mmCIF file of C-alpha atoms in Angstrom:
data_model
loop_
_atom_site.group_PDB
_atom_site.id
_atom_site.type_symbol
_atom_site.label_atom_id
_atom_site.label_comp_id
_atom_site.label_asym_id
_atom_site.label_seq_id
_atom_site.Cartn_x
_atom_site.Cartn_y
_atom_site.Cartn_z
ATOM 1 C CA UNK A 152 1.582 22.751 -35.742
ATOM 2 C CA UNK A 153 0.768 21.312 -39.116
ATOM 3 C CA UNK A 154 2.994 19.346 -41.092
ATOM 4 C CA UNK A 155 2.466 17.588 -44.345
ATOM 5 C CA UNK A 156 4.338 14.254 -45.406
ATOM 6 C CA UNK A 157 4.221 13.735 -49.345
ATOM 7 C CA UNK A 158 2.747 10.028 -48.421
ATOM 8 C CA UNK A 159 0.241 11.239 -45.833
ATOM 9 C CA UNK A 160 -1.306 13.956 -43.919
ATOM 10 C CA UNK A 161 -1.062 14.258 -40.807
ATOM 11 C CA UNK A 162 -2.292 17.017 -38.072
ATOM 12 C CA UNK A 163 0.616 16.827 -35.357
ATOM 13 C CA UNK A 164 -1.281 18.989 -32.087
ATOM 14 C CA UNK A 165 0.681 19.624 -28.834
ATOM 15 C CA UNK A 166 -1.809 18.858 -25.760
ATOM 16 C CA UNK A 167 -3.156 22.840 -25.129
ATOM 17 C CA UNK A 168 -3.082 23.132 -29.155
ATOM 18 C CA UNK A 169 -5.156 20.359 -29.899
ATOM 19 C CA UNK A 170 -7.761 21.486 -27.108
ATOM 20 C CA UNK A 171 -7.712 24.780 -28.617
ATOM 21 C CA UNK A 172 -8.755 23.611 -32.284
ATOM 22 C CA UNK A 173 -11.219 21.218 -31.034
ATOM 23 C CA UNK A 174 -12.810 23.952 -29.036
ATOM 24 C CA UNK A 175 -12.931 26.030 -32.322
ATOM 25 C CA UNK A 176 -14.510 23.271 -34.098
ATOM 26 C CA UNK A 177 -17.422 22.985 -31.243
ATOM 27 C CA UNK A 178 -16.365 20.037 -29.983
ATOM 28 C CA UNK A 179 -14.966 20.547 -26.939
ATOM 29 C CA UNK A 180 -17.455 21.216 -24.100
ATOM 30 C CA UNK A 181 -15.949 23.598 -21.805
ATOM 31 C CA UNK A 182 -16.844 22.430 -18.285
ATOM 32 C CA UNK A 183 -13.543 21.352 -15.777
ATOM 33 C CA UNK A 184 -15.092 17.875 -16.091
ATOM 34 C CA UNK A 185 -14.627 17.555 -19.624
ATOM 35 C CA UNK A 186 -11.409 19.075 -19.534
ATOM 36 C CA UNK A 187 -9.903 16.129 -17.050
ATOM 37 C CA UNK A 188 -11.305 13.706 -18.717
ATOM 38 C CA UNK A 189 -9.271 14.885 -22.161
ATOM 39 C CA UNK A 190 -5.757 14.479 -20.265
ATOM 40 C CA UNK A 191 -6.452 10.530 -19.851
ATOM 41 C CA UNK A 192 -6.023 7.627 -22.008
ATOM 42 C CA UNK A 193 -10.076 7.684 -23.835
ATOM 43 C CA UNK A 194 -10.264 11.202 -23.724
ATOM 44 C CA UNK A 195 -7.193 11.972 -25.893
ATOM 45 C CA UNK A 196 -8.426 9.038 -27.886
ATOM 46 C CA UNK A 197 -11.899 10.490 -29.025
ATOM 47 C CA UNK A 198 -10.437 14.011 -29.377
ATOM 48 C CA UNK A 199 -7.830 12.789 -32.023
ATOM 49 C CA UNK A 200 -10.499 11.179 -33.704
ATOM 50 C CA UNK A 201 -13.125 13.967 -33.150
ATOM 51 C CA UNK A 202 -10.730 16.532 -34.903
ATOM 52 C CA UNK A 203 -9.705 13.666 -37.555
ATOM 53 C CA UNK A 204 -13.370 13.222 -38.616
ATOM 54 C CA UNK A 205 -14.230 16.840 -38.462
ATOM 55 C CA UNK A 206 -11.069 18.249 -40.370
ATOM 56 C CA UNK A 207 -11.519 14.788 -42.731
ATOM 57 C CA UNK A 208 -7.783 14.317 -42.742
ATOM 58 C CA UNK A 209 -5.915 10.923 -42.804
ATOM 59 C CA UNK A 210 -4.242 11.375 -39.097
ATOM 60 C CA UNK A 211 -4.402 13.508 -36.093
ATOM 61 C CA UNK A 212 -1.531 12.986 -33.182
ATOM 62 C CA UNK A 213 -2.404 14.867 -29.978
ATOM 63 C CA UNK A 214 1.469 14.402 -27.498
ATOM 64 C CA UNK A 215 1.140 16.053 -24.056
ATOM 65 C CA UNK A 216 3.758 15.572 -21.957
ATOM 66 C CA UNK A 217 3.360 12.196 -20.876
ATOM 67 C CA UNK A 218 1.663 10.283 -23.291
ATOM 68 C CA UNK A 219 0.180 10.688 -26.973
ATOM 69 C CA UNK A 220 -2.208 9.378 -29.147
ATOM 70 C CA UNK A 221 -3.147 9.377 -32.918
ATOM 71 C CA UNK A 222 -6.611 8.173 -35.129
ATOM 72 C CA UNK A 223 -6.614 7.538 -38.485
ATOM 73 C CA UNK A 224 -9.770 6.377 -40.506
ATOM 74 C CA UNK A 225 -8.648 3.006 -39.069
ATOM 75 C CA UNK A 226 -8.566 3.747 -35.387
ATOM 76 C CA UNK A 227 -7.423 5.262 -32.580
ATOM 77 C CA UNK A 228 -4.300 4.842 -30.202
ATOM 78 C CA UNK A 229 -2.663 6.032 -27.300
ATOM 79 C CA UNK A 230 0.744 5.145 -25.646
ATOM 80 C CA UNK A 231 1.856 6.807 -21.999
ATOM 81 C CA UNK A 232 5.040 8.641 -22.719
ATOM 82 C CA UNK A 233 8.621 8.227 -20.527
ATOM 83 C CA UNK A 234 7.431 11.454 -18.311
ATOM 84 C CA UNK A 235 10.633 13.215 -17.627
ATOM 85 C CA UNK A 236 10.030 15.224 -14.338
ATOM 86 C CA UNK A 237 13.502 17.172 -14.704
ATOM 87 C CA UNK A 238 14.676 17.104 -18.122
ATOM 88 C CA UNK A 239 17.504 18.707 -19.289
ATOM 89 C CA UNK A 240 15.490 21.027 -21.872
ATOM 90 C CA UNK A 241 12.499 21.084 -22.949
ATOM 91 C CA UNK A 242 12.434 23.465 -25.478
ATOM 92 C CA UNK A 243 12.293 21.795 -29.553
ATOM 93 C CA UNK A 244 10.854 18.509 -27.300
ATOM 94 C CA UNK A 245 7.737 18.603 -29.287
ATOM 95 C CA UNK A 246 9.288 19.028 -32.633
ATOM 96 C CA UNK A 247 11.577 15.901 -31.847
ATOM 97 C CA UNK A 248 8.293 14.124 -30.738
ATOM 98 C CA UNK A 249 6.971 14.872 -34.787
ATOM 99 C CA UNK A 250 10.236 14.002 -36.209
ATOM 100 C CA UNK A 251 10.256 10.862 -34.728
ATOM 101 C CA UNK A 252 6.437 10.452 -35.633
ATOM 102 C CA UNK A 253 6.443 11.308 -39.310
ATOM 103 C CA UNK A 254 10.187 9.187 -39.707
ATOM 104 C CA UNK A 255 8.178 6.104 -38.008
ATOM 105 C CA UNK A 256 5.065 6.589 -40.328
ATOM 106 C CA UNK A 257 7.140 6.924 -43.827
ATOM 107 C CA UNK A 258 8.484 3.755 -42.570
ATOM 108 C CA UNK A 259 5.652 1.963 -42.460
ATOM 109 C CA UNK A 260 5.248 1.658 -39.085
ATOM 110 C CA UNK A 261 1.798 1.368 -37.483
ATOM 111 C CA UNK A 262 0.249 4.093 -35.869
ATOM 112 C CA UNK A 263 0.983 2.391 -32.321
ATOM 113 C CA UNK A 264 4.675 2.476 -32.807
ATOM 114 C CA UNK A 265 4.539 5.481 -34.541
ATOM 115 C CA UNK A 266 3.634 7.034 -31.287
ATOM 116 C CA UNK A 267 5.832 4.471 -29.198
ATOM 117 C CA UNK A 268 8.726 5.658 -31.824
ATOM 118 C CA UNK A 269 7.905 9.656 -31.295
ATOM 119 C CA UNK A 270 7.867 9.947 -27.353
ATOM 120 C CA UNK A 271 11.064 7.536 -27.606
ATOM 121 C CA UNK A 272 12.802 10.096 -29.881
ATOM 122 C CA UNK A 273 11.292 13.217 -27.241
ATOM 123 C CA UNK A 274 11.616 11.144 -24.455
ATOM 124 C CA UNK A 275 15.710 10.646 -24.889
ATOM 125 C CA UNK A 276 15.955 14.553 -26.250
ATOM 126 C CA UNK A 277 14.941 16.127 -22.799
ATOM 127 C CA UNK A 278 16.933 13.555 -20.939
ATOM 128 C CA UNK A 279 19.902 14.421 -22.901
ATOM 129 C CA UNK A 280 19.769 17.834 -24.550
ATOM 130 C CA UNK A 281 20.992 15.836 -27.974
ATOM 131 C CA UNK A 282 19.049 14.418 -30.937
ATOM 132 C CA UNK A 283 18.902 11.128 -31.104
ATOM 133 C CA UNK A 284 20.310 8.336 -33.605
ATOM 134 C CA UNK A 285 17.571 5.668 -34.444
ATOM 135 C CA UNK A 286 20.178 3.254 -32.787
ATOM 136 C CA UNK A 287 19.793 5.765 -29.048
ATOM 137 C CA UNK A 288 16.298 5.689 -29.846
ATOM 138 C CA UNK A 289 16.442 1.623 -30.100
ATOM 139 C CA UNK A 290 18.327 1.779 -26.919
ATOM 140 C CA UNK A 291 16.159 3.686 -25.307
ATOM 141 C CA UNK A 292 12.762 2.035 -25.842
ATOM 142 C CA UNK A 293 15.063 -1.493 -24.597
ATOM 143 C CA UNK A 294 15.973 0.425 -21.407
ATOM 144 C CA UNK A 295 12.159 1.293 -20.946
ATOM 145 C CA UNK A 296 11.124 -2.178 -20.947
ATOM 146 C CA UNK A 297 14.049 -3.412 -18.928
ATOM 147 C CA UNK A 298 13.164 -0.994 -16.268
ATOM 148 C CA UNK A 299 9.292 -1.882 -16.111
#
């Protein structure tokens, strides 16, 4: 799923989507090896800039389930998600994870808490079924860190 902001452009790639265009632009080698290594922390990291650098666009955000990163031409991030093993619904999750990405990245944010921001803003959706305020969001993220 693409989406363009009018201050940025950003490529927004659910986990199997992203591995899908990076296979298309030969960059994904296709042994089980490989594909393990793309589901952690450094793997996600290199793909979102591999697929930056090859589609020269300002930023690329791969979100799988439980955790998402980003690269822009100033780096690359990653942030583990609040995995929700029985949420409530799970379908628009993914769109609320984008909406909360873009929102945090017209405000300035930095790529880091853009991300921290987006799987906030999924992460209370599929716990609740409801879209979230920025103040639930807020909430949210303080309940996160109370609870680790």
């Amino acid at each position: 799923m693409w989406w363009l902001c009018a201050l940025t452009v950003a490529a927004h790639l659910a986990g199997a989507q992203a591995r899908r265009d990076a296979k298309v632009a030969r960059m994904h080698a296709e042994d089980e090896a490989q594909r393990k290594r793309e589901a952690d922390e450094a793997g996600l990291r290199k793909a979102a800039e591999e697929i930056r650098e090859k589609l020269e666009i300002s930023c690329v955000v791969i979100h799988p389930v439980d955790s998402a990163a980003c690269a822009t031409k100033e780096g690359a991030w990653w942030v583990a998600g609040p995995y929700e093993e029985n949420p409530k619904i799970t379908t628009g999750a993914g769109d609320h994870f984008n909406a909360g990405f873009s929102l945090a990245r017209l405000g300035g944010l930095s790529p880091a808490a853009c991300l921290t921001f987006a799987t906030a803003t999924s992460g209370f959706y599929v716990r609740t079924a409801q879209s979230p305020s920025i103040g639930q969001i807020e909430n949210f993220l303080r309940q996160r860190e109370t609870d680790s």
